Short mmCIF file of C-alpha atoms in Angstrom, two decimals:
data_model
loop_
_atom_site.label_atom_id
_atom_site.label_comp_id
_atom_site.label_asym_id
_atom_site.label_seq_id
_atom_site.Cartn_x
_atom_site.Cartn_y
_atom_site.Cartn_z
CA MET A 82 5.02 7.80 9.75
CA ASN A 83 6.74 9.10 6.57
CA SER A 84 5.85 6.83 3.42
CA SER A 85 9.48 6.45 2.87
CA ASN A 86 10.08 4.91 6.18
CA TRP A 87 7.09 2.11 5.41
CA ARG A 88 8.28 -1.65 5.33
CA THR A 89 5.10 -3.30 5.13
CA TYR A 90 1.99 -2.23 3.59
CA LEU A 91 -1.72 -3.96 3.98
CA VAL A 92 -4.36 -3.31 1.70
CA THR A 93 -7.73 -4.68 2.90
CA GLN A 94 -9.71 -7.06 0.92
CA ALA A 95 -12.55 -8.55 3.10
CA SER A 96 -13.25 -11.26 0.49
CA LEU A 97 -9.88 -12.92 1.07
CA SER A 98 -10.40 -13.00 4.97
CA GLY A 99 -12.11 -15.95 5.24
CA ASP A 100 -14.56 -15.70 8.38
CA ARG A 101 -12.46 -12.90 9.80
CA THR A 102 -13.48 -9.64 9.71
CA THR A 103 -11.32 -6.75 8.23
CA PRO A 104 -10.74 -4.93 11.28
CA GLU A 105 -9.58 -8.49 13.10
CA ILE A 106 -6.93 -9.36 10.04
CA VAL A 107 -5.54 -5.20 10.58
CA ARG A 108 -5.37 -5.85 14.37
CA ALA A 109 -3.28 -9.15 13.83
CA ALA A 110 -1.31 -6.78 10.89
CA ILE A 111 -0.70 -4.25 13.34
CA ASP A 112 0.53 -6.75 16.19
CA GLY A 113 2.68 -8.14 13.54
CA GLY A 114 4.52 -5.00 12.73
CA ILE A 115 2.60 -3.34 10.00
CA ASP A 116 3.84 0.11 8.97
CA ALA A 117 0.74 1.19 6.89
CA VAL A 118 -3.40 0.37 6.14
CA GLN A 119 -5.12 0.77 2.83
CA LEU A 120 -8.34 0.61 2.96
CA ARG A 121 -9.68 -0.65 -0.38
CA GLU A 122 -12.94 -2.65 -0.04
CA LYS A 123 -14.39 -1.47 -3.52
CA GLU A 124 -16.86 -3.94 -3.83
CA THR A 125 -18.76 -2.54 -0.75
CA SER A 126 -21.06 0.40 -0.37
CA SER A 127 -19.50 3.95 0.61
CA ARG A 128 -21.61 3.94 3.76
CA SER A 129 -20.04 0.46 4.45
CA ARG A 130 -16.75 1.64 4.11
CA TYR A 131 -17.30 4.67 5.64
CA GLU A 132 -18.34 2.69 8.90
CA LEU A 133 -15.27 0.63 8.51
CA GLY A 134 -12.91 3.17 7.85
CA HIS A 135 -13.87 4.93 11.27
CA GLU A 136 -12.91 1.36 13.06
CA LEU A 137 -9.84 1.08 11.19
CA ARG A 138 -8.71 4.82 12.12
CA GLU A 139 -9.33 3.92 15.79
CA LEU A 140 -7.06 0.75 15.38
CA THR A 141 -4.23 2.41 13.49
CA ALA A 142 -4.38 5.88 15.48
CA GLU A 143 -3.67 3.89 18.88
CA ALA A 144 -0.87 2.16 17.29
CA GLY A 145 0.66 4.65 15.23
CA VAL A 146 0.00 3.15 12.04
CA ASP A 147 -0.84 4.86 8.76
CA LEU A 148 -4.31 4.49 7.44
CA ILE A 149 -4.59 5.62 3.52
CA VAL A 150 -8.04 5.25 1.83
CA ASN A 151 -7.97 4.18 -1.71
CA ASP A 152 -9.53 6.39 -4.39
CA ARG A 153 -11.98 7.93 -2.20
CA ILE A 154 -10.92 11.39 -1.19
CA ASP A 155 -14.24 12.28 0.65
CA ILE A 156 -13.98 9.04 2.84
CA ALA A 157 -10.40 9.59 3.76
CA GLN A 158 -11.71 13.40 4.87
CA ALA A 159 -14.49 12.18 6.57
CA ILE A 160 -12.44 9.59 8.64
CA ASP A 161 -9.50 11.62 9.16
CA ALA A 162 -7.03 9.26 7.51
CA ASP A 163 -3.58 10.10 6.83
CA GLY A 164 -3.97 10.14 3.15
CA VAL A 165 -5.25 8.29 -0.26
CA HIS A 166 -3.92 6.27 -3.05
CA VAL A 167 -4.97 6.56 -6.39
CA GLY A 168 -5.06 5.13 -9.50
CA GLN A 169 -4.67 6.12 -13.23
CA SER A 170 -8.58 6.38 -13.82
CA ASP A 171 -8.96 7.84 -10.43
CA LEU A 172 -8.66 11.91 -9.34
CA PRO A 173 -5.34 13.23 -10.52
CA VAL A 174 -2.70 13.51 -7.78
CA GLY A 175 -2.88 17.14 -8.05
CA VAL A 176 -6.91 17.38 -7.51
CA ALA A 177 -5.91 14.91 -4.48
CA ARG A 178 -3.56 16.97 -3.27
CA GLU A 179 -5.33 19.88 -3.33
CA LEU A 180 -8.51 18.86 -1.52
CA LEU A 181 -6.17 17.27 0.99
CA GLY A 182 -3.85 19.64 2.05
CA PRO A 183 0.13 19.54 2.12
CA ASP A 184 0.26 17.23 5.29
CA ALA A 185 -1.73 14.57 3.60
CA ILE A 186 0.43 11.51 2.08
CA VAL A 187 -1.02 11.07 -1.84
CA GLY A 188 0.11 8.11 -3.17
CA CYS A 189 -0.27 6.96 -7.10
CA SER A 190 -0.48 3.43 -8.55
CA THR A 191 1.81 3.22 -11.89
CA SER A 192 3.56 0.80 -14.07
CA THR A 193 5.27 2.81 -16.04
CA VAL A 194 8.30 5.52 -16.22
CA ALA A 195 6.65 8.24 -17.65
CA ALA A 196 3.11 7.47 -15.14
CA ALA A 197 5.73 7.66 -12.32
CA ARG A 198 7.40 11.27 -13.31
CA ASP A 199 4.17 12.68 -14.05
CA ALA A 200 2.80 11.27 -10.69
CA GLU A 201 5.99 12.33 -8.92
CA ALA A 202 5.76 16.29 -10.70
CA ALA A 203 2.30 16.44 -9.56
CA GLY A 204 2.90 15.89 -5.98
CA ALA A 205 2.55 12.47 -4.80
CA ASP A 206 4.60 11.30 -2.00
CA TYR A 207 4.97 7.74 -3.17
CA LEU A 208 4.09 5.30 -6.17
CA GLY A 209 2.31 1.97 -5.81
CA VAL A 210 4.37 0.05 -8.47
CA GLY A 211 3.08 -3.24 -10.22
CA ALA A 212 1.57 -5.85 -10.52
CA VAL A 213 4.86 -7.24 -9.60
CA TYR A 214 3.97 -10.92 -10.04
CA GLY A 215 1.08 -12.10 -11.12
CA THR A 216 -1.69 -11.79 -8.80
CA SER A 217 -5.60 -12.68 -8.57
CA SER A 218 -6.21 -10.15 -5.81
CA LYS A 219 -6.49 -6.92 -7.94
CA ASP A 220 -6.97 -5.53 -11.43
CA VAL A 221 -3.73 -4.81 -13.04
CA ASP A 222 -2.76 -2.76 -16.61
CA ASP A 223 0.03 -5.21 -17.37
CA GLY A 224 -1.63 -8.64 -17.63
CA LYS A 225 -1.47 -11.39 -15.14
CA ASP A 226 2.19 -12.08 -15.43
CA GLY A 227 3.31 -9.08 -13.72
CA VAL A 228 5.80 -6.37 -14.75
CA GLY A 229 8.93 -8.00 -12.61
CA PRO A 230 11.38 -6.35 -10.17
CA GLU A 231 12.99 -5.09 -13.35
CA ARG A 232 10.41 -2.38 -13.56
CA ILE A 233 10.85 -1.39 -10.00
CA ALA A 234 14.58 -0.61 -10.72
CA THR A 235 13.66 1.14 -13.67
CA ILE A 236 11.22 3.30 -12.08
CA VAL A 237 13.64 3.91 -8.67
CA ASP A 238 16.06 4.99 -11.01
CA ALA A 239 13.33 7.64 -12.57
CA VAL A 240 12.07 9.27 -9.29
CA GLU A 241 13.03 10.71 -6.49
CA ILE A 242 9.85 9.51 -4.23
CA PRO A 243 9.66 6.20 -2.65
CA ILE A 244 8.46 2.95 -4.36
CA VAL A 245 5.90 0.58 -2.67
CA GLY A 246 6.00 -2.51 -4.58
CA ILE A 247 2.58 -4.50 -5.14
CA GLY A 248 1.02 -7.46 -6.66
CA GLY A 249 1.75 -11.11 -6.01
CA ILE A 250 4.48 -10.58 -2.93
CA THR A 251 5.36 -12.56 -0.80
CA ALA A 252 7.73 -13.49 1.82
CA ASP A 253 9.26 -15.91 -0.57
CA ASN A 254 9.64 -13.26 -3.01
CA ALA A 255 10.03 -9.86 -1.26
CA GLU A 256 13.68 -9.96 -1.21
CA GLU A 257 13.66 -9.48 -5.22
CA VAL A 258 11.77 -6.09 -5.10
CA VAL A 259 13.68 -4.79 -2.04
CA GLU A 260 16.91 -5.47 -3.76
CA ALA A 261 15.32 -3.71 -6.91
CA GLY A 262 14.83 -0.48 -4.78
CA ALA A 263 11.83 -0.39 -3.18
CA SER A 264 11.26 0.76 0.04
CA GLY A 265 8.77 -1.64 0.98
CA VAL A 266 6.23 -4.02 -0.37
CA ALA A 267 2.03 -3.89 -0.26
CA VAL A 268 0.25 -6.94 -0.20
CA ILE A 269 -3.09 -8.35 -0.09
CA SER A 270 -3.43 -12.50 0.05
CA GLU A 271 -0.27 -12.88 1.70
CA ILE A 272 -1.61 -11.58 5.25
CA THR A 273 -5.25 -11.07 4.38
CA ALA A 274 -5.70 -14.91 3.30
CA ALA A 275 -2.92 -16.20 5.86
CA SER A 276 -3.97 -18.62 8.68
CA GLN A 277 -1.95 -16.44 10.96
CA PRO A 278 -2.02 -13.08 9.53
CA ARG A 279 0.19 -12.01 12.36
CA ALA A 280 3.06 -14.35 11.93
CA ALA A 281 2.50 -13.82 7.93
CA THR A 282 3.14 -10.10 9.00
CA GLU A 283 6.39 -10.68 11.07
CA ALA A 284 7.68 -12.92 8.78
CA LEU A 285 7.22 -10.38 5.53
CA SER A 286 8.71 -7.90 7.49
CA GLY A 287 11.75 -9.78 8.72
CA VAL A 288 12.81 -10.57 5.09
CA ILE A 289 12.58 -6.51 3.84
CA GLU A 290 14.92 -5.88 7.01
CA THR A 291 17.34 -8.43 6.66
CA THR A 292 17.47 -8.13 3.10
CA LYS A 293 17.65 -3.88 3.80
CA SER A 294 20.60 -4.69 6.20
CA VAL A 295 22.69 -6.44 3.93
CA ALA A 296 22.07 -4.22 0.95
CA THR A 297 24.56 -2.15 -0.98
CA GLY A 298 22.61 0.98 -0.64
CA GLU A 299 23.31 1.69 -4.12
CA HIS A 300 18.84 2.50 -4.81
CA GLY A 301 18.21 2.54 -1.24
CA ARG A 302 15.95 5.86 -0.34
#
């Protein structure tokens, strides 16, 4: 799948999944219609991430869902993931592209127009912009209050590649993010911490599809 077609994107975090395993959460999200899964799990060892990655690769490959690895290009290569997502303190986008080749999906986290333009120029396929709203799931550069949908709109106007909003996004506020021009949304808690991850995925997807169906197309990509 092309990253421009992503609507819902799950970032894994086992610490929020209660007594369920990450593969169980991912399987439920796949059943609910998730488009992409990012293997994050930064708190675990490289070996654990590699072994988990193999499990997720089997699940996502069978379902036709893209699998992205956070930061670790070596693990992405080892498990034959579809691509990698890097942050501002990780290896540069250009290096990821050189190592993974032209067919890999390379994403980059950003919260500013300047960084977004740099990532696009370096060959990023998509941008993860946020944190849009306050979040406790992951570290963000712009403080826990988030950058807001307005920053999404500003960055959408500055680049040509797809934008995925991330950070504090729920089915209740995803509409604002999509209306600002995001192609889709990435979530951690909204699905992983939900009592019914499949239903949470379906609800989120429903909001995004409904919002896109009534959009004017001014910012649509």
